[in-house]
Coordinates of C-alpha atoms in Angstrom, one line a residue:
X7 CA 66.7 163.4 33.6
X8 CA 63.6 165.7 33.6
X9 CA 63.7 168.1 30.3
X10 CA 63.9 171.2 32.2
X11 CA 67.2 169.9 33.8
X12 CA 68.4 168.9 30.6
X13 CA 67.7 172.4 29.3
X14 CA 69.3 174.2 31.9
X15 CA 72.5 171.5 31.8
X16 CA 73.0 172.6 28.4
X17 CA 73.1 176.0 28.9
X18 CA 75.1 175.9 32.4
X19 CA 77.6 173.9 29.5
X20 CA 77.4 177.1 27.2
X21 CA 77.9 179.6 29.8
X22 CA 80.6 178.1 31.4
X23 CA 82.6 177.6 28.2
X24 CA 81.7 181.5 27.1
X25 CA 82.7 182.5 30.5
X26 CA 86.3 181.1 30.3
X27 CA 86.6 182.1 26.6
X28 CA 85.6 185.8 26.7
X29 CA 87.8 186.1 30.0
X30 CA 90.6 184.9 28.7
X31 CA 91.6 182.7 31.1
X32 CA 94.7 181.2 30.4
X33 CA 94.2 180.4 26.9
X34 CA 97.7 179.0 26.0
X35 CA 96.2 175.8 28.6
X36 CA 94.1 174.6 26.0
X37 CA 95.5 175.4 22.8
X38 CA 98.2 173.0 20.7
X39 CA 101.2 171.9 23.3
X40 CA 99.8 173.2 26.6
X41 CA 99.6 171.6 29.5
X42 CA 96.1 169.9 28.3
X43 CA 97.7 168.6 25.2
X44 CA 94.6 168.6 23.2
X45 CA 96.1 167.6 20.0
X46 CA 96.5 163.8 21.3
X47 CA 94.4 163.8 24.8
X48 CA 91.1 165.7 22.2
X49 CA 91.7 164.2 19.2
X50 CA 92.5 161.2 20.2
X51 CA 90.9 160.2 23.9
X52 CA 88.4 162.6 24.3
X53 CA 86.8 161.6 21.0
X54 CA 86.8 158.2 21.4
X55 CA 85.8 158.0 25.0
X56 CA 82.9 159.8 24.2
X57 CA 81.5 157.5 21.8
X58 CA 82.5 154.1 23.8
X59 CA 80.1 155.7 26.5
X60 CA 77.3 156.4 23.6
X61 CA 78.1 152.3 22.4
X62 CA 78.0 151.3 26.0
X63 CA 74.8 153.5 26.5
X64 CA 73.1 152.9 23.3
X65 CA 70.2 150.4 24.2
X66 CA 69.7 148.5 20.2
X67 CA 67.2 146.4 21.3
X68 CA 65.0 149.6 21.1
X69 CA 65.6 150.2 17.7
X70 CA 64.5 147.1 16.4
X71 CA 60.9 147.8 16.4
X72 CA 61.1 150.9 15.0
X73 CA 63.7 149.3 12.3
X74 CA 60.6 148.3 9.5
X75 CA 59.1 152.1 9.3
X76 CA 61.1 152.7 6.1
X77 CA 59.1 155.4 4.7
X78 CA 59.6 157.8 8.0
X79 CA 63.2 157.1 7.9
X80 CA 63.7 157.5 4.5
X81 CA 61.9 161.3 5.2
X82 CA 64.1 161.8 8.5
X83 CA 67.5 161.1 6.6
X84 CA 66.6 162.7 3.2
X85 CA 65.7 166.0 4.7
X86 CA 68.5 166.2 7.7
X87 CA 71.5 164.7 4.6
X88 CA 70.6 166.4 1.7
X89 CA 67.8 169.0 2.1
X90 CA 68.8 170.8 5.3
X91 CA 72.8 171.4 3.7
X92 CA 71.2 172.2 0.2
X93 CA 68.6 175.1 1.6
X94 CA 71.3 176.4 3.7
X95 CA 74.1 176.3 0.5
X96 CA 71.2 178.1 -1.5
X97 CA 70.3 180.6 1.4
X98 CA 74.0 181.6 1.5
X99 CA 74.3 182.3 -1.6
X100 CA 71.8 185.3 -0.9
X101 CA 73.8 186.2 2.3
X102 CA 77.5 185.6 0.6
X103 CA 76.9 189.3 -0.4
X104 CA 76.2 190.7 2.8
X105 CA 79.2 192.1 5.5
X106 CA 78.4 188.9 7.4
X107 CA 81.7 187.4 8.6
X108 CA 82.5 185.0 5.9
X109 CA 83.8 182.3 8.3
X110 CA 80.3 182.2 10.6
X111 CA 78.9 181.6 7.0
X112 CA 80.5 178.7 6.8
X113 CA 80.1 177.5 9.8
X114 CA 76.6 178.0 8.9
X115 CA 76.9 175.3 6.3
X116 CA 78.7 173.1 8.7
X117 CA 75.7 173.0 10.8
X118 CA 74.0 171.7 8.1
X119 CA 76.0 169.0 7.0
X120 CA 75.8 167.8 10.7
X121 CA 73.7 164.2 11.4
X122 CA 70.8 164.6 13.9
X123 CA 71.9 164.5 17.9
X124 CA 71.4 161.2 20.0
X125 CA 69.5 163.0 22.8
X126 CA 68.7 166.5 22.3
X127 CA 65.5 164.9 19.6
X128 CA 64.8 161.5 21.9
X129 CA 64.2 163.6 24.9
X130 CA 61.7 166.1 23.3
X131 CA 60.0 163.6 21.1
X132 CA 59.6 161.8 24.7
X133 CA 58.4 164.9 26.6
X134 CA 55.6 165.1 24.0
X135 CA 55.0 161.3 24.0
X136 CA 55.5 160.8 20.4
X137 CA 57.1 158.0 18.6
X138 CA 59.9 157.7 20.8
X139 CA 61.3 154.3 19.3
X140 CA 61.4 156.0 15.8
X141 CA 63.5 158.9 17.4
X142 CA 66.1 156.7 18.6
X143 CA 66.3 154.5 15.5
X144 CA 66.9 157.5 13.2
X145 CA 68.6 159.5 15.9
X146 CA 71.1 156.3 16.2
X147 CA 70.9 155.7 12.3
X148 CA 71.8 159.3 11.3
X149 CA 74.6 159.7 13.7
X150 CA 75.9 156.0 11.8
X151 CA 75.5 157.6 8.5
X152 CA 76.8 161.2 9.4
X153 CA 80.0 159.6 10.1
X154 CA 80.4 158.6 6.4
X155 CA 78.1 161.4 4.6
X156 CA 78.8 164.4 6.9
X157 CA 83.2 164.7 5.7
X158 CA 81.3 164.0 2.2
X159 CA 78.9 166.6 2.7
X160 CA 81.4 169.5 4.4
X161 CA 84.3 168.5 1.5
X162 CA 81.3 169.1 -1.5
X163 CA 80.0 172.4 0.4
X164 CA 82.9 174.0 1.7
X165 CA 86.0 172.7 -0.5
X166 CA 89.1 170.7 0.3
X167 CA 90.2 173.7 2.7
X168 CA 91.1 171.0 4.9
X169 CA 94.9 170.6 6.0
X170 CA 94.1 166.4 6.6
X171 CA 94.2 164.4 3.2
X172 CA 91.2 162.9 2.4
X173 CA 91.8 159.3 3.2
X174 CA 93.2 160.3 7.0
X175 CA 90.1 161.7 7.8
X176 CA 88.0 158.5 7.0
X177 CA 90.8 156.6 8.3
X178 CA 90.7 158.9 12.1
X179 CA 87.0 159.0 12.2
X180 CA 86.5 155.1 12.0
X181 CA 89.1 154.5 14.9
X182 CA 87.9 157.4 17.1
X183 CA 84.7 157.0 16.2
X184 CA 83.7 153.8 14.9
X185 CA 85.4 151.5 16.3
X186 CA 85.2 152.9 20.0
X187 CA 81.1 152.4 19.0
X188 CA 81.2 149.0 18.1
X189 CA 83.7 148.1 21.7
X190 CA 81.0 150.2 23.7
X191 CA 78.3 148.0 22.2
X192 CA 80.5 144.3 22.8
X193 CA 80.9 145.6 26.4
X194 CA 77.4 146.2 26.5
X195 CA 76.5 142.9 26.0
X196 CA 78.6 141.4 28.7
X197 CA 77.7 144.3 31.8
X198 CA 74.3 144.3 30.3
X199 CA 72.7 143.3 33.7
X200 CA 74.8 145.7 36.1
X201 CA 74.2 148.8 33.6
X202 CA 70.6 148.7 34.0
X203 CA 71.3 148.0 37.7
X204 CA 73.6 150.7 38.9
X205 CA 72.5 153.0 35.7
X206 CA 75.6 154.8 35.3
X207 CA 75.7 158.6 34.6
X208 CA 76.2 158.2 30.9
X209 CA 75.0 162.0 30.0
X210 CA 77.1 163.6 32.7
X211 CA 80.2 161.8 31.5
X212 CA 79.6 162.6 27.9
X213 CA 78.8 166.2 28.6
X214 CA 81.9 166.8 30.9
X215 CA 84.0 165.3 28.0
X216 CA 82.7 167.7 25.8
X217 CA 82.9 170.6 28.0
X218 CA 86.7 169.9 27.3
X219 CA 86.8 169.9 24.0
X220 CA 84.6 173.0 23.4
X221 CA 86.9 174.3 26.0
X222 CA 89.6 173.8 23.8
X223 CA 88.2 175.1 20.8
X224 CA 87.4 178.1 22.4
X225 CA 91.1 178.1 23.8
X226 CA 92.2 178.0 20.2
X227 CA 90.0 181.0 18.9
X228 CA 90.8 183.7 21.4
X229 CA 94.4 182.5 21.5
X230 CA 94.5 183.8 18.0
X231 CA 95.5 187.4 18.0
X232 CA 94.2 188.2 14.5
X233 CA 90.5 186.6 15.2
X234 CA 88.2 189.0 13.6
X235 CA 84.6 188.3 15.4
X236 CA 82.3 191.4 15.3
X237 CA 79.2 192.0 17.2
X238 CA 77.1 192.6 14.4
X239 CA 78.0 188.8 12.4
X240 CA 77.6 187.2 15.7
X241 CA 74.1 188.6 16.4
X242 CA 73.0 188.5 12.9
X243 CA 74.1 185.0 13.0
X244 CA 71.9 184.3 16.2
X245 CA 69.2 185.2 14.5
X246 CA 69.5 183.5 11.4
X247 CA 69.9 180.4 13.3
X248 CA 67.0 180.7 15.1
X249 CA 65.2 181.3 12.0
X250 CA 66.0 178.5 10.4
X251 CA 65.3 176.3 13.2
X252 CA 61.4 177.3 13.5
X253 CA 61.0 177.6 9.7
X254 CA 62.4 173.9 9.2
X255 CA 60.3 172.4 12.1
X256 CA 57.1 174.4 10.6
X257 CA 58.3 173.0 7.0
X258 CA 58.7 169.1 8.4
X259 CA 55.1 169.8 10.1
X260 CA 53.4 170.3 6.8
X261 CA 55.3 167.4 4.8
X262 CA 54.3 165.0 7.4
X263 CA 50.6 166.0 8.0
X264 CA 49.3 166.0 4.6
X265 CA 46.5 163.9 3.9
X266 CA 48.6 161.1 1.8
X267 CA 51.4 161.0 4.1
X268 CA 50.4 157.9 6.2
X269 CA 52.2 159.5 9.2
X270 CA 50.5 159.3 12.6
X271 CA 50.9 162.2 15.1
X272 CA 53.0 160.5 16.7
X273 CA 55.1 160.0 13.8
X274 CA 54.9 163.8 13.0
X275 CA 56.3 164.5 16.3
X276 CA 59.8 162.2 15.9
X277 CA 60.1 163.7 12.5
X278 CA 59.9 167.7 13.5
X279 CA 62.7 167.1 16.3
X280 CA 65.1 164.8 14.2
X281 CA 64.8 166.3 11.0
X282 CA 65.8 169.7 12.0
X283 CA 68.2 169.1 15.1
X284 CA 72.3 168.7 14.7
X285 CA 74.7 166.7 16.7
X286 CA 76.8 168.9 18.9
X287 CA 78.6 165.5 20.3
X288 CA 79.5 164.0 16.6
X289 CA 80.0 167.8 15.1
X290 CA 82.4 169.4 17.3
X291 CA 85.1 166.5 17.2
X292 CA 84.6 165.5 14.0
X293 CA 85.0 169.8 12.6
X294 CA 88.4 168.9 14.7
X295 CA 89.3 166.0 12.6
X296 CA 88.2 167.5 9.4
X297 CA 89.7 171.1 9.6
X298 CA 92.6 169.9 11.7
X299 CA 94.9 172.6 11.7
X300 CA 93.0 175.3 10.0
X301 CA 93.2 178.5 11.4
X302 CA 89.4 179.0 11.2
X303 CA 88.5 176.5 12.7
X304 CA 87.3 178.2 16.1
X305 CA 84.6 180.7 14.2
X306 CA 83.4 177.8 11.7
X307 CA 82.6 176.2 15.3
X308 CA 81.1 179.0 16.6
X309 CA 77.4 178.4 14.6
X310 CA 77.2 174.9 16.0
X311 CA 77.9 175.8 19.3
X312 CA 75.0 178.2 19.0
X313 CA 72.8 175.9 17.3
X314 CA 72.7 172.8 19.8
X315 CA 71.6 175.0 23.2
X316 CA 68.9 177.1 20.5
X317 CA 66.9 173.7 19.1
X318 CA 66.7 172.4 22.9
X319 CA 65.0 175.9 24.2
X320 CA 63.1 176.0 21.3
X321 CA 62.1 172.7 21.2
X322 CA 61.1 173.1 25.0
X323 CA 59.0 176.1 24.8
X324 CA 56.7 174.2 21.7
X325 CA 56.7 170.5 23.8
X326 CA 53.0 172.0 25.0
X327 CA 52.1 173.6 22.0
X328 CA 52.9 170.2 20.0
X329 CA 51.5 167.5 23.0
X330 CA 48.0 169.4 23.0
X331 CA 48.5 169.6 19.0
X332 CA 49.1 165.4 19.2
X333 CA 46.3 164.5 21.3
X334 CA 43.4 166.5 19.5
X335 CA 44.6 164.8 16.4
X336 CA 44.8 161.5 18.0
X337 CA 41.4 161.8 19.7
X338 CA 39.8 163.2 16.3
X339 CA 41.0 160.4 14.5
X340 CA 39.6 158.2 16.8
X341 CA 36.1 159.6 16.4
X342 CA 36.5 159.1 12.8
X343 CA 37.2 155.3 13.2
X344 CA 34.6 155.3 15.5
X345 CA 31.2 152.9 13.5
X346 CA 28.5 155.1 13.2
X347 CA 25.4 154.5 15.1
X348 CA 21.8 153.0 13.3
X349 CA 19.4 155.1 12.5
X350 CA 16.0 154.4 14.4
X351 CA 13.4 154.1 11.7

């Protein structure tokens, strides 16, 4: 799929779900005990089919070569699990003060917390023709480690505001989650050869599954009477997300081009894109298994749902600044490898 199609997929996604949602279009359909059901065929199905399609989908023999560059993974990790929600805990301290709509603020944070997508940062780190094999690695890798760290990181940053005891969550996330991963990957094994044959329409699937459950959580927000979303938070928060995004990708640019960083430009690339995107896929159901139950839930969502179309358009619009950046660096440091010539005496 080309990466303009991608980009206007996701945002056909977007639209679609605002549509229905600012309508009102028969919210009760999608909201606990409707005719949808989300509380078993969301939490339960929807979740895990999505991630059997990523296991089925998820080629690993790809990651093995990438799977000795420690020191970029250690980078990638480090700064999407512990720098990214720490600057954002810090910058909302600052903004904790403002009329902001304390619930967008903490959905704020939840987009922090979040482990780095599966596609959105393969896809771009592709159309620039960087280290694509590093991007899936730590693009695989994070989403592994989000499922563990990210409940860690949401339950340190935003308190045990969660109606789900601690031990359910874990226990929900590894058989919606985990488990459904590992089947994917066994099945995988064994269809191998008709997969790559008939190449099955693994993003469509995925994305029409989670068309349904932002469906629902949209259902649940504006089927709340007292929901208290104002113009100004929403915009404000737009902005800010925005904001964050470029400043991050401008910030991982500068680690990983210093002089003792070892990292090749094509490196640099795979690190801009999956240190500073979020998982919309892994986010959304696993907010739902977290705050299961909480009445907030829909406007914590909200930031997310923002963020995951934003880092795609953005990252879109710099894929020619970045490729043209790439290959002068490449060609320069080729010329500096280059023997000199002997001077004629």
């Amino acid at each position: 799929m080309g990466l303009l199609e991608r980009l206007r997929k996701e945002w056909f996604i977007l639209g679609i779900v605002l549509v229905i949602a600012v309508a009102r279009l028969e919210p009760a359909v999608g909201v606990k005990g409707g005719p949808l059901k989300p509380e078993i065929t969301i939490t339960y199905i929807a979740v895990s089919a999505i991630f059997f399609n990523s296991g089925l989908s998820l080629k690993t023999e790809e990651l093995t070569s990438a799977l000795m560059h420690v020191k970029l993974h250690l980078f990638v990790q480090i700064f999407t699990l512990v720098f990214f929600p720490t600057a954002i805990w810090l910058f909302l301290q600052l903004l904790s003060i403002t009329p902001i709509n304390e619930w967008l603020l903490k959905g704020l944070q939840t987009v922090g917390c979040m482990p780095p997508p599966v596609s959105s940062a393969v896809i771009l780190t592709k159309a620039v023709g960087g280290n694509e094999a590093a991007a899936i690695f730590n693009s695989a890798f994070g989403s592994f480690l989000g499922i563990v760290i990210t409940p860690l990181l949401l339950l340190l940053f935003l308190g045990s505001s969660s109606s789900v005891p601690f031990t359910s969550i874990f226990s929900q996330l590894f058989m919606t989650v985990v488990v459904p991963l590992i089947i994917g990957q066994i099945v995988r094994r064994y269809i191998k050869d008709w997969l790559e044959r008939k190449k099955p329409p693994f993003g469509t699937i995925s994305s029409c599954v989670l068309l349904m459950i932002i469906y629902t959580t949209f259902c649940d927000t504006f089927a709340n009477p007292n929901i208290d979303l104002d113009k100004f938070s929403l915009i404000i928060i737009v902005f800010i997300i925005f904001s964050v995004q470029m400043s991050f990708m401008f910030l991982t640019f500068l680690f990983s081009t210093r002089s003792n960083s070892s990292f090749t430009p094509a490196d640099t690339v795979a690190i801009v894109f999956c240190s500073t995107h979020k998982s919309l896929t892994l986010g959304i159901p696993m907010l739902k298994i977290v705050f299961a139950g909480y009445e907030h839930l829909s406007l914590i969502s909200v930031p997310l749902l923002i963020y995951h179309p934003a880092q795609i358009l953005l990252g879109s619009l710099l894929v020619p600044t970045i490729k043209s950046w790439m290959v002068s660096r490449q060609k320069a440091q080729k010329l500096t490898r280059q023997p000199k010539a002997p001077m004629k005496v």
